[in-house]
XYZ file of C-alpha atoms in Angstrom:
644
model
C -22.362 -3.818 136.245
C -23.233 -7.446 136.565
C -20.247 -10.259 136.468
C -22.038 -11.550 132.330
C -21.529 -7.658 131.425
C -18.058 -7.502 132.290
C -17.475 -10.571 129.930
C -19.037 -8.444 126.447
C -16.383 -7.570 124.532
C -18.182 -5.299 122.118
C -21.630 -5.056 123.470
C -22.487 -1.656 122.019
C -20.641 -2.812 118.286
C -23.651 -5.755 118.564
C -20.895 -8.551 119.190
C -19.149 -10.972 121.367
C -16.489 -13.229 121.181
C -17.030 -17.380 121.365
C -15.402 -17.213 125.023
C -17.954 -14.894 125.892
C -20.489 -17.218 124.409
C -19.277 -20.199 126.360
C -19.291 -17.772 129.477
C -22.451 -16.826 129.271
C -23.729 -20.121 128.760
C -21.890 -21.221 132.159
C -23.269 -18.121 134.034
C -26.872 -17.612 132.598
C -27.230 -21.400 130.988
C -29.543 -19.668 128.472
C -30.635 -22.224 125.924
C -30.761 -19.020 123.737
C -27.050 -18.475 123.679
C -26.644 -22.351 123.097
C -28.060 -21.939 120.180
C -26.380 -19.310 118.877
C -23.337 -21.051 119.606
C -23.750 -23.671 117.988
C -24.214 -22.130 114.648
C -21.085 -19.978 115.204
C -19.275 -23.432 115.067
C -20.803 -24.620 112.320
C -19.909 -21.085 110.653
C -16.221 -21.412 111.772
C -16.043 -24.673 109.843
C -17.109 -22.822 106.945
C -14.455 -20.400 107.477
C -11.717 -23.332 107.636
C -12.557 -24.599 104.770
C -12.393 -21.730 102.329
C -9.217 -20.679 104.432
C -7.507 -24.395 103.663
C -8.999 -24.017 100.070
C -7.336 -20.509 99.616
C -4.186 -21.743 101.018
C -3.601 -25.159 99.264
C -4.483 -23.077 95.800
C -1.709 -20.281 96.079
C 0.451 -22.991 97.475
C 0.188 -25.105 94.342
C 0.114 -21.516 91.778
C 3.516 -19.888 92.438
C 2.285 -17.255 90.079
C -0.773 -16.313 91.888
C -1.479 -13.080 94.011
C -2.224 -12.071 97.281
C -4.883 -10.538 95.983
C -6.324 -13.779 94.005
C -6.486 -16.044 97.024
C -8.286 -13.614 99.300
C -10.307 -13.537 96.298
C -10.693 -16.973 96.237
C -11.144 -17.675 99.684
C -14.349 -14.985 99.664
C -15.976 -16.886 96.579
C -15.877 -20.001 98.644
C -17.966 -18.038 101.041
C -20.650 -16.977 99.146
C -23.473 -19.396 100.235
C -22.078 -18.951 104.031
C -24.588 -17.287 106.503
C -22.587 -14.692 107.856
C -23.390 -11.131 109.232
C -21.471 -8.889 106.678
C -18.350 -9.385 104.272
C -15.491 -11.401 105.808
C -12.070 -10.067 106.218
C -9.649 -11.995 104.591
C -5.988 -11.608 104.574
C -3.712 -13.809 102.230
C 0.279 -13.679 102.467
C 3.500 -15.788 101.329
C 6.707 -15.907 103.142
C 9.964 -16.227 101.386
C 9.822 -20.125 102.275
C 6.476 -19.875 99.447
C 4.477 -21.010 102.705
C 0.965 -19.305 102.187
C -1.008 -18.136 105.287
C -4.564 -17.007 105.068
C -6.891 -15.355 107.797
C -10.478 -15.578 107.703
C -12.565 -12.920 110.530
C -16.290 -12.479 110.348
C -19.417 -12.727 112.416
C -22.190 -15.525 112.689
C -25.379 -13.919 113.383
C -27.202 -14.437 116.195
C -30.982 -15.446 117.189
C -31.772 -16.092 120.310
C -29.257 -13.576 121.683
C -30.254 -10.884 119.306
C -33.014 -10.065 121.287
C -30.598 -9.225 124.220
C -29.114 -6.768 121.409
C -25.987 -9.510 120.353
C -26.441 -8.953 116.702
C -23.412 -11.064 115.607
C -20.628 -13.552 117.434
C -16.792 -13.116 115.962
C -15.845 -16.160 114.185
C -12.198 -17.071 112.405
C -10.042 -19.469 110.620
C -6.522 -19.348 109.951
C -4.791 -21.814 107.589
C -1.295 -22.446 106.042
C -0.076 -24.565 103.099
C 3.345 -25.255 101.387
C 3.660 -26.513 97.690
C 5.263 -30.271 97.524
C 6.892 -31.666 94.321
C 4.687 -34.223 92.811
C 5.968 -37.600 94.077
C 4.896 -39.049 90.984
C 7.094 -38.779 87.264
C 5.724 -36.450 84.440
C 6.263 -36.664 81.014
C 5.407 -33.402 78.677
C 5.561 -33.423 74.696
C 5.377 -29.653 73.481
C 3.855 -29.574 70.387
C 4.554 -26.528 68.533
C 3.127 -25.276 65.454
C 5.912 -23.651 63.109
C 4.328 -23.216 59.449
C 4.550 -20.813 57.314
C 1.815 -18.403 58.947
C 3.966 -18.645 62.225
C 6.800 -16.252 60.766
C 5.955 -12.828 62.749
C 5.116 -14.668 65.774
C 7.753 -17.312 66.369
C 9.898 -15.374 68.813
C 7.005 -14.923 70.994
C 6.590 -18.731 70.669
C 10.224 -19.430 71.262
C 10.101 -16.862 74.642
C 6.481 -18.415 75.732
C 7.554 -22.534 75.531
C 10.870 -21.833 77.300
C 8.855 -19.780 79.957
C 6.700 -22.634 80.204
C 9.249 -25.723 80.270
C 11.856 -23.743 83.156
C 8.600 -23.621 85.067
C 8.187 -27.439 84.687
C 11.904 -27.886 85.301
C 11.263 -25.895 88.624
C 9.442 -29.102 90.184
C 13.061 -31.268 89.702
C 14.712 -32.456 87.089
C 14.275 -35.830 88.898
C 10.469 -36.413 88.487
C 10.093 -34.258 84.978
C 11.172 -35.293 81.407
C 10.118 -32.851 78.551
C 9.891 -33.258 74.589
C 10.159 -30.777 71.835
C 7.966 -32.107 68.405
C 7.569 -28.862 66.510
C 5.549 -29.728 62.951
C 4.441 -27.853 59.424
C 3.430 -30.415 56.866
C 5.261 -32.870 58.505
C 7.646 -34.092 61.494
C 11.372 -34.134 61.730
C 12.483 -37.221 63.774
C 16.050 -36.665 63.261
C 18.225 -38.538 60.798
C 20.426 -40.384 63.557
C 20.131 -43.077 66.229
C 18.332 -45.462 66.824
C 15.047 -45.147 64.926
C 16.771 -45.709 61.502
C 16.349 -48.698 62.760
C 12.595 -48.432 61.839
C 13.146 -46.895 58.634
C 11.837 -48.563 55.752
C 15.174 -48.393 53.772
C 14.580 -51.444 51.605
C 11.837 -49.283 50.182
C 9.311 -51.873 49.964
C 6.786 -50.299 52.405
C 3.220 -50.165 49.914
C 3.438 -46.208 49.910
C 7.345 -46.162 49.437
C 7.866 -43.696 46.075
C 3.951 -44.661 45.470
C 3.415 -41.440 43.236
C 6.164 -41.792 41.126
C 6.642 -45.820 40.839
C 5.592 -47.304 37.479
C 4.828 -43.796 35.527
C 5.454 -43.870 31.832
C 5.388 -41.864 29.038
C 2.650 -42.855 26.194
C 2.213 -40.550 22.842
C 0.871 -41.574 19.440
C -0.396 -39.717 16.570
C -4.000 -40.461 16.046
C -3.715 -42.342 12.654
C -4.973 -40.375 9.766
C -8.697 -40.766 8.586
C -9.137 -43.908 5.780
C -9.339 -42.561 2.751
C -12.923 -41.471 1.322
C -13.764 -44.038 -1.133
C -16.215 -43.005 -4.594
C -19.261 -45.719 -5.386
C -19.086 -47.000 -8.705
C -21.652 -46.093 -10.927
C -24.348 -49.379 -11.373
C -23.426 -51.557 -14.068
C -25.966 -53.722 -16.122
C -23.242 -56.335 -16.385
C -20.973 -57.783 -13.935
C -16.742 -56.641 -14.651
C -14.744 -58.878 -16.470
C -12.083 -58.622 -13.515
C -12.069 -58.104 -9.843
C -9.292 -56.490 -8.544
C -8.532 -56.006 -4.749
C -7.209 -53.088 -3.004
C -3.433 -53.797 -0.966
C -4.230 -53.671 2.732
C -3.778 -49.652 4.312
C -0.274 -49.064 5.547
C -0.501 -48.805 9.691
C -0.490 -45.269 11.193
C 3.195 -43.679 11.739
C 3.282 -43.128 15.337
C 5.435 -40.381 16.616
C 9.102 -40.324 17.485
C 9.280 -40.502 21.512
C 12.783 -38.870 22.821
C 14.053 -39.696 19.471
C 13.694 -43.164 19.842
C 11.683 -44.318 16.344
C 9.760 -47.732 15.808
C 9.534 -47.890 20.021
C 5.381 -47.096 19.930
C 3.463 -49.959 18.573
C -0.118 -48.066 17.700
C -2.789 -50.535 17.762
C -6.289 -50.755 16.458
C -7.473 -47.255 15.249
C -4.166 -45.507 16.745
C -4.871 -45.162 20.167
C -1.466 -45.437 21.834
C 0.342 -48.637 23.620
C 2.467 -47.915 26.737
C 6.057 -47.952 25.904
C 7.165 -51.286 26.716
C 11.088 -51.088 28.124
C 12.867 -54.085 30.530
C 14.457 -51.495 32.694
C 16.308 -52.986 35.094
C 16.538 -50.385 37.897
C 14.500 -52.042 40.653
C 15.991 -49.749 43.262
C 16.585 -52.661 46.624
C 18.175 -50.451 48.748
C 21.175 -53.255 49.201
C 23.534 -50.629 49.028
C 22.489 -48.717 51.955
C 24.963 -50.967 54.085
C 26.204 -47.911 56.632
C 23.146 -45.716 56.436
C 20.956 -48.628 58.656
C 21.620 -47.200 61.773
C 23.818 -44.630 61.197
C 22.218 -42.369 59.450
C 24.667 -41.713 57.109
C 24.473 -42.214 53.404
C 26.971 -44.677 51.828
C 29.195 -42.730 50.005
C 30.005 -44.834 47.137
C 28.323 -44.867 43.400
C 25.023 -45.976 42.630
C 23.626 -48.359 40.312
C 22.381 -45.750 37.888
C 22.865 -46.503 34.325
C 23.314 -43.914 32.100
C 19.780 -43.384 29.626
C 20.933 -44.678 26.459
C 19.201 -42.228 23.575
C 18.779 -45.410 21.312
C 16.845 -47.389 24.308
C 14.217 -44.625 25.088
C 14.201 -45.660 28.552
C 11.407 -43.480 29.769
C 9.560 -45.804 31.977
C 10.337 -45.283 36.041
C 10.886 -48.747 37.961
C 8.435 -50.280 39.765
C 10.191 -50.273 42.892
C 11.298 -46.363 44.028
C 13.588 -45.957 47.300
C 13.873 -42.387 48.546
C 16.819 -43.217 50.186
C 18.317 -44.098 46.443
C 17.590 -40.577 44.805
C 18.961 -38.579 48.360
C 22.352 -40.499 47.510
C 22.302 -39.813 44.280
C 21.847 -36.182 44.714
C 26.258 -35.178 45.722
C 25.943 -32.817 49.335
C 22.321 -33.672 49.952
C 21.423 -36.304 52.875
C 17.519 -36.988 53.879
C 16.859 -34.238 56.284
C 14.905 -36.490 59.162
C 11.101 -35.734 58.428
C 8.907 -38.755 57.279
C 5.734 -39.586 55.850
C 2.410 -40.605 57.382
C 1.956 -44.244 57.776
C -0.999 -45.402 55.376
C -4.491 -45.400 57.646
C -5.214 -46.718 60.376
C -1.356 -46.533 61.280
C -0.731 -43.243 60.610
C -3.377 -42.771 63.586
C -1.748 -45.404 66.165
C 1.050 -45.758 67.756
C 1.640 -49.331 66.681
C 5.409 -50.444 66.503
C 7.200 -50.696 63.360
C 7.440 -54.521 62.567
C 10.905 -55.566 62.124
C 9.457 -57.193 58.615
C 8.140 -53.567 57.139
C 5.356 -53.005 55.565
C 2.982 -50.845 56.171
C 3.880 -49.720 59.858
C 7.936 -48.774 59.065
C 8.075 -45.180 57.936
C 8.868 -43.620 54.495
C 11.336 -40.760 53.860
C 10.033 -37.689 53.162
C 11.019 -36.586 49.418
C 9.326 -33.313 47.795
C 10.105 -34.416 44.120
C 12.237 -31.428 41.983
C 9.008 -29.861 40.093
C 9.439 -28.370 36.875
C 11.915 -26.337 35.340
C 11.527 -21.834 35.525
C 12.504 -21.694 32.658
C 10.790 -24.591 31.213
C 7.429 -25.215 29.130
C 4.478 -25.114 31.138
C 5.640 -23.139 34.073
C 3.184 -20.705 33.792
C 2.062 -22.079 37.116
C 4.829 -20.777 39.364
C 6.566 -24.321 40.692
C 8.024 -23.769 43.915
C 10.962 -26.378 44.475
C 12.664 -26.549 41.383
C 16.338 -27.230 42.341
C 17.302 -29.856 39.132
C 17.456 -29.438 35.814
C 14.514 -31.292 34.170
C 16.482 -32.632 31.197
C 19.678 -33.076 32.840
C 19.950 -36.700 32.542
C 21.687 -36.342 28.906
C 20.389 -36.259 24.991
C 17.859 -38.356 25.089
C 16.082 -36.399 27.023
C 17.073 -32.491 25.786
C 13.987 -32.561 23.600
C 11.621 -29.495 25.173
C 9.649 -29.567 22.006
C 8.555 -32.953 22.444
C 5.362 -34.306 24.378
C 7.407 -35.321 26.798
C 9.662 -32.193 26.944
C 6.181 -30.210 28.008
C 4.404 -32.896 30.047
C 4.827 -30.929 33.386
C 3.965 -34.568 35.277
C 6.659 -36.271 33.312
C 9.064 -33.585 34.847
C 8.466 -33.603 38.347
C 8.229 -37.804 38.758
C 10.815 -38.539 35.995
C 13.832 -40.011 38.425
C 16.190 -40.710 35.980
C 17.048 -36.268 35.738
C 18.538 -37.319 39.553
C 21.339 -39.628 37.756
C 24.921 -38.760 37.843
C 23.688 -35.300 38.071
C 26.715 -32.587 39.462
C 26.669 -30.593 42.325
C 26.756 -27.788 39.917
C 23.410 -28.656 38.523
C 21.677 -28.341 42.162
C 20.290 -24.996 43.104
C 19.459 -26.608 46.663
C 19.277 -24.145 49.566
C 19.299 -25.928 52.982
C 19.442 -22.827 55.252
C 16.807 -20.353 56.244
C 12.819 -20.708 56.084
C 12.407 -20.377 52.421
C 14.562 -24.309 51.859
C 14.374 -25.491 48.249
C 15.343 -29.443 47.579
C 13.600 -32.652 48.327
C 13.832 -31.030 52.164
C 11.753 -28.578 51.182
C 9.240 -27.493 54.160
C 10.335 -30.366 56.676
C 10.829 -28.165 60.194
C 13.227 -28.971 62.837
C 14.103 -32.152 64.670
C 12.056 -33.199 67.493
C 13.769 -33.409 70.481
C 12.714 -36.615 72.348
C 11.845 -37.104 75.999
C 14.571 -35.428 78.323
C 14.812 -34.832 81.728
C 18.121 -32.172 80.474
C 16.271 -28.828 80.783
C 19.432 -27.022 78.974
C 18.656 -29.198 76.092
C 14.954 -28.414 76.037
C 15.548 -24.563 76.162
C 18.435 -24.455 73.114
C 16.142 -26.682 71.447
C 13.188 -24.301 71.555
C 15.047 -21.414 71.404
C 16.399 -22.734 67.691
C 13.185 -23.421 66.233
C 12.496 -21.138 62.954
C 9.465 -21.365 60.604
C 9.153 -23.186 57.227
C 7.792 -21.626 54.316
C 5.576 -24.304 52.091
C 3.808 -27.098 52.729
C 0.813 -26.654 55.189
C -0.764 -27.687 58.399
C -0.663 -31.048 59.430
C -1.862 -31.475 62.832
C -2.334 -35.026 63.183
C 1.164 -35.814 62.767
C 2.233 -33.445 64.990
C 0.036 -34.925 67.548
C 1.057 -38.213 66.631
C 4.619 -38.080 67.080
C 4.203 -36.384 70.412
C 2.315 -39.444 71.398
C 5.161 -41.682 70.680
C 7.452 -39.626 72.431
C 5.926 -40.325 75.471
C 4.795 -43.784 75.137
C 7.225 -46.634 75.943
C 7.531 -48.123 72.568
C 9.980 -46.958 69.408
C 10.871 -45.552 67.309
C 11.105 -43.339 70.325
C 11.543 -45.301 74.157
C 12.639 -42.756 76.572
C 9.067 -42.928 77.837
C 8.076 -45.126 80.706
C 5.643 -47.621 80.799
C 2.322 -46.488 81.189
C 0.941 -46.565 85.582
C -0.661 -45.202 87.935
C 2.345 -42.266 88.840
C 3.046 -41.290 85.566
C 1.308 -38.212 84.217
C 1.898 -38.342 80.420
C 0.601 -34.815 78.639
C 0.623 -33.396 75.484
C 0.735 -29.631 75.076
C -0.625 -29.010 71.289
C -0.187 -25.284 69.822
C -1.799 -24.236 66.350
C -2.252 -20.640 64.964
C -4.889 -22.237 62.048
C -6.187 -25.031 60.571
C -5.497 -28.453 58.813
C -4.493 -27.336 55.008
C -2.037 -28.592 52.281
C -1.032 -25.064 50.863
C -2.735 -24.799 46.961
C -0.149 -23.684 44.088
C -0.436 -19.634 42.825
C 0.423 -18.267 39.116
C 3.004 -16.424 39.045
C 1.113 -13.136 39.299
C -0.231 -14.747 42.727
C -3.669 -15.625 41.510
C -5.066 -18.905 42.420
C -4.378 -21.678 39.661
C -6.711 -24.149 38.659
C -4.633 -27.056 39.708
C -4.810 -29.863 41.897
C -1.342 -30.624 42.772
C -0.492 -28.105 46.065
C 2.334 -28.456 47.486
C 4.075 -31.343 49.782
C 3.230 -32.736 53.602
C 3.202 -35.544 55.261
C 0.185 -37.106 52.905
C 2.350 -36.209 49.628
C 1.026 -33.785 47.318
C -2.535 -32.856 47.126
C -3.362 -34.347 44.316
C -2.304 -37.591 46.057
C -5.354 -37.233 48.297
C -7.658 -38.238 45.530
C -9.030 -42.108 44.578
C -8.226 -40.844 41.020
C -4.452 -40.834 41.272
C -1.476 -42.912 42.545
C -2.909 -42.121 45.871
C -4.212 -43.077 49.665
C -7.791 -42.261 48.602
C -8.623 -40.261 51.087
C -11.207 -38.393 49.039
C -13.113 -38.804 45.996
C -13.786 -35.708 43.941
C -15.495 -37.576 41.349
C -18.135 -38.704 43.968
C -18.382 -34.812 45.188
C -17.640 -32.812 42.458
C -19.176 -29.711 44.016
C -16.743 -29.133 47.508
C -13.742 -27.482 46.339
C -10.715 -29.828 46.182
C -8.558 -28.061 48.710
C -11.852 -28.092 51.406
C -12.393 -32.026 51.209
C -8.530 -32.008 51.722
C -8.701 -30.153 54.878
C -11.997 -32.441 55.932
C -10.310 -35.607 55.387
C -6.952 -34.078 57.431
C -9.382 -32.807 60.302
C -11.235 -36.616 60.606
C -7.080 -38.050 60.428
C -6.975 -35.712 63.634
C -9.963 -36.051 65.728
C -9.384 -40.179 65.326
C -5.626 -39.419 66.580
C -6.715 -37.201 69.369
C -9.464 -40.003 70.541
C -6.479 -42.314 70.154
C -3.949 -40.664 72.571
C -7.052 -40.196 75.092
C -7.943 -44.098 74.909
C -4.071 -44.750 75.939
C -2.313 -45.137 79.035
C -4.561 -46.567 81.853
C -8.427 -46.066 82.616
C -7.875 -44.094 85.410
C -4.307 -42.299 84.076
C -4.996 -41.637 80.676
C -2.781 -39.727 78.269
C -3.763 -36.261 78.651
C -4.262 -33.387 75.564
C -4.104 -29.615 76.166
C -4.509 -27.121 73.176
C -3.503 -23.628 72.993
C -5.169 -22.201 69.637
C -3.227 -18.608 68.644
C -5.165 -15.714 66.894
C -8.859 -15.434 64.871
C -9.681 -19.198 63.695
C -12.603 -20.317 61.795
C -15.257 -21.927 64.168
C -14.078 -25.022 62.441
C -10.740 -24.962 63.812
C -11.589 -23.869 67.143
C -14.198 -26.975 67.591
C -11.602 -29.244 66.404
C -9.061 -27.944 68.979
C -11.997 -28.456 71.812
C -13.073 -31.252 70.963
C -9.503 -32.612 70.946
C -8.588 -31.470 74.384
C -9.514 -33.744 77.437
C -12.179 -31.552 78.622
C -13.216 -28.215 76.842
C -13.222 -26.324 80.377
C -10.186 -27.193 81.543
C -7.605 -28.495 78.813
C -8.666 -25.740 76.054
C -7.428 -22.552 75.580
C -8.198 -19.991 73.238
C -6.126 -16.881 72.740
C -6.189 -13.506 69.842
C -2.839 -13.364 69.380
C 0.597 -14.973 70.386
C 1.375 -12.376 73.053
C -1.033 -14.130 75.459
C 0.801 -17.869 74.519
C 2.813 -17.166 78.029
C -0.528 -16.864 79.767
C -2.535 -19.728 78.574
C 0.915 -21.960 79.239
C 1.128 -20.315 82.582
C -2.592 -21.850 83.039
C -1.572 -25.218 81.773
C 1.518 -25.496 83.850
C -0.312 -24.313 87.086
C -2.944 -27.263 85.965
C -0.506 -29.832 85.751
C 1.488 -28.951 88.713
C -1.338 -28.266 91.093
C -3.240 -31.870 91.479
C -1.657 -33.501 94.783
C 1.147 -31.046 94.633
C 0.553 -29.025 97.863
C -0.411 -29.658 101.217
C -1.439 -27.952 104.589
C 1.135 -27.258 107.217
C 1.325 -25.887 110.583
């Protein structure tokens, strides 16, 4: 045998080793095997890389198999020239250090014809996951409407899975915030951001729906009385004589209050014309500014005089007002949307109000059960409609069956007794001015016992609808610097800010059912963030956000949910705008179960990419795997590294 054979390792397998290589270079100085060696290098690189690839993934994905880096680590081999499959081995130690070992051959050319079909090539590589250096910031926008019921326990289980993974990367670099929404937000009815409360009520939309509204009812006069011509004389009458003038038109007695209608020219109606002086200022507030806390003394109500008719509402409404006039009821925390574009932004509240200071929420009490005109099935009735005193117990009246007149009447709220409430504050099905408004956002903490007993309390709400604009909204200004909310940091170049948004449908105010369940041919809906539906229309007290008159043939409820879905795509541009160029405010959504196409293009097109900060699942028993994706996402960029 000559000295090069005793160097083959494997002749007769059609292989040698890299030292053999480099031997038989030195003994034979073939320019063949030089060859061949130097592609065997170039194929080891190839091998290091997917090896260090492999590696730095499972380092970074605490969650992911042996089995899914070697997996991995062979895909990043695909377009490699090797001679047969690699053999890849992938393990973690109990330090979470990942080690993975790449073997295969380089083929051979030169050396081939010698019967050297293949040189033995590997890598070996090893990486460790770091905590990011840098702070994040995570608002967890959860979707708890009424269509959430069956599957909020696998929410609750899912988002505290997902935040103690967060957690897991140090309570020193990660700060986490809870918004969960339905028709609206809860901010919370304490602290600080009272502070940017528009308790004065003056803000334009402040009791918008309700401000102003009167009652007006006259009898149409009665027709003139049919006059005869004369027959035609040959000679003029020795006397004229001229008719009296007609007696004016009786109008109708309006909450027993006669001679209070002036009927003018041919009988159409005047608007009752009253000097009320209720011009709700919200001066009284004194200890709620702040505090949060209603002032407990008595109101400036005065009681409706029967002979004084006073059935015109004030100009000026403050929600704040009617919660303190309602004894063992306090304004739950959620708010209105801020009239466009600020209902979009996350401008400051100016200290002066107006339109950037938020509004109470305040479902109005709708009409009586019992009542004319309920025919309709009202769903928050929790006051008696004519429990303001005589001059208003008139059901027979026009205005004793003007449903309208009984849900924005304020003056049923005054001096009314606890035991004329039915208010239920408890439990998913909530009737009172509450109605619908979900949980209290919990703002930015780096506490992670506070984030999981916050999740873990959150409970549907029946009523309402889907709002997902505000939910999005009000996770953006939990993370950004400014109030109502500043636990956020100023936006840099560290500071990962990221909202997580979860929906199970689509943008909808929820439409009002007859009592036998059928659909009824009303316009009203129920109550979000945007007021009722009817409020969405250019034809009401409203924010004219669409015009039905102008399309007559889209049905009411779908331009509602068209003009909710633009409110969201211009918030989700928005958030993505903020922050800095190159450390932007980022958007993942999770949409749970079978979604119109509608709903799931929204939810793409509102993520940061589609590929990578979407997620689509069936059902709400796969919400802990498309969080497990988004955590591994946000944890993996920068977060491991290679080590010996």
């Amino acid at each position: 045998m000559s000295h090069f054979q005793d160097f083959i390792v494997r002749r007769n397998e059609g292989s040698i080793s890299i030292g053999v290589g480099i031997v038989f270079l030195l003994v034979g100085g073939a320019v063949a095997g030089a060859v061949d060696y130097s592609n065997a290098h170039n194929r080891r690189a190839d091998l290091q890389r997917a090896a260090d690839s492999a590696a730095l993934a499972g380092a970074s994905r605490e969650d992911m198999k042996n089995a899914a880096i070697e997996e991995l680590a062979r895909s990043n081999l695909r377009d490699a020239q090797l001679r047969g499959a690699p053999v890849v081995v992938a393990t973690r130690d109990n330090e979470d250090i990942v080690r993975v070992k790449i073997t295969a051959e380089s083929p051979t050319a030169m050396l081939g014809i010698l019967g050297y079909d293949g040189v033995e090539v590997y890598a070996e590589s090893a990486a460790a996951f770091v905590p990011p250096s840098g702070k994040i910031e995570v608002a967890l926008v959860l979707d708890t409407t009424e269509s959430m019921e069956d599957d909020m326990a696998k929410l609750r289980t899912s988002a505290q899975q997902l935040a103690a993974t967060l957690f897991e990367y140090g309570e020193e670099n990660m700060k986490v915030s809870v918004v969960p929404y339905a028709g609206a937000v809860n901010i919370g009815n304490t602290g600080t951001q009272m502070a940017w409360m528009d308790t004065a009520g003056q803000a334009p939309y402040h009791g918008y729906a309700m401000e102003g509204r009167s009652v007006t009812f006259c009898t149409p006069p009665p027709p003139p009385p049919s006059t005869t011509t004369p027959p035609p004389v040959t000679e003029p009458p020795e006397t004229t004589v001229t008719p009296p003038p007609p007696t004016p038109p009786a109008c109708n007695e309006v909450c027993g209050c006669p001679g209070k209608m002036a009927c003018g020219g041919g009988g159409d109606g005047a608007n009752l014309s009253i000097d009320n002086p209720l011009k709700y200022a919200g001066a009284f507030l004194g200890g709620l500014i702040g505090t949060g806390e209603a002032d407990a003394g008595p109101l400036p109500y005065p009681t409706p005089d029967p002979n004084s008719c006073p059935i015109n509402n004030p100009d000026q409404i403050n929600y704040f007002d009617i919660y303190d006039a309602l004894p063992g009821v306090g304004w739950g925390g959620c708010v209105e949307a801020r009239p466009a574009p600020y209902d979009v932004t996350d401008a400051a509240p100016n200290a002066d109000g107006g339109n950037t200071r938020f509004v109470p929420y305040f479902w109005a009490d709708e009409s009586d059960a019992t009542g004319p005109g309920t025919s309709s099935g009202w769903r928050n009735n929790f006051v008696d409609d004519f429990a303001a005193g005589p001059a208003y117990d008139d059901t027979t009246s026009k205005l004793g069956q003007w449903s309208d007149w009984k849900r924005n009447n304020i003056y049923k709220y005054n001096d009314v007794a606890a035991t004329d409430l039915d208010i239920v504050e408890t439990g998913a099905d909530r009737v009172g001015p509450n109605r619908a408004c979900p949980d209290p956002m919990l703002p930015l903490t780096d506490n992670q016992m506070a984030v999981s007993d916050r999740i873990a309390s959150l409970s549907h709400r029946n009523g309402g609808g889907t709002v997902i604009s505000e939910g999005l909204m009000w996770g953006w200004r939990a993370l950004s610097p400014g109030e109502p909310f500043s636990q956020g940091i100023d936006y840099d170049e560290e500071t990962r800010k990221i909202i997580i948004l979860m929906s199970d449908g689509a943008n909808s105010v929820i439409a009002r059912n007859d009592i036998d369940g059928t659909p009824a041919d009303d316009t009203m809906g129920d109550y979000t963030a945007y007021g009722f539906a009817r409020e969405f229309d250019q034809k009401f007290p409203s924010r004219g956000m669409i015009d039905t008159d102008a399309d007559s043939a889209t049905p009411y409820f779908t331009q509602i949910r068209d003009a909710l879905d633009d409110r969201t795509l211009q918030a989700c541009s928005n958030i993505k705008d903020a922050g800095l160029e190159d450390n932007p405010v980022e958007i993942y959504t999770v949409l749970v179960g079978d979604s119109d196409s509608l709903t799931a293009e929204l939810m793409a097109t509102c993520a940061t990419t589609r590929s990578d900060h979407y997620k689509g699942v069936s059902s709400a028993t796969q919400l802990s795997d498309a969080f497990a994706e988004i955590v591994g996402d946000i944890t993996s960029a920068g977060t491991s590294r290679l080590v010996n």
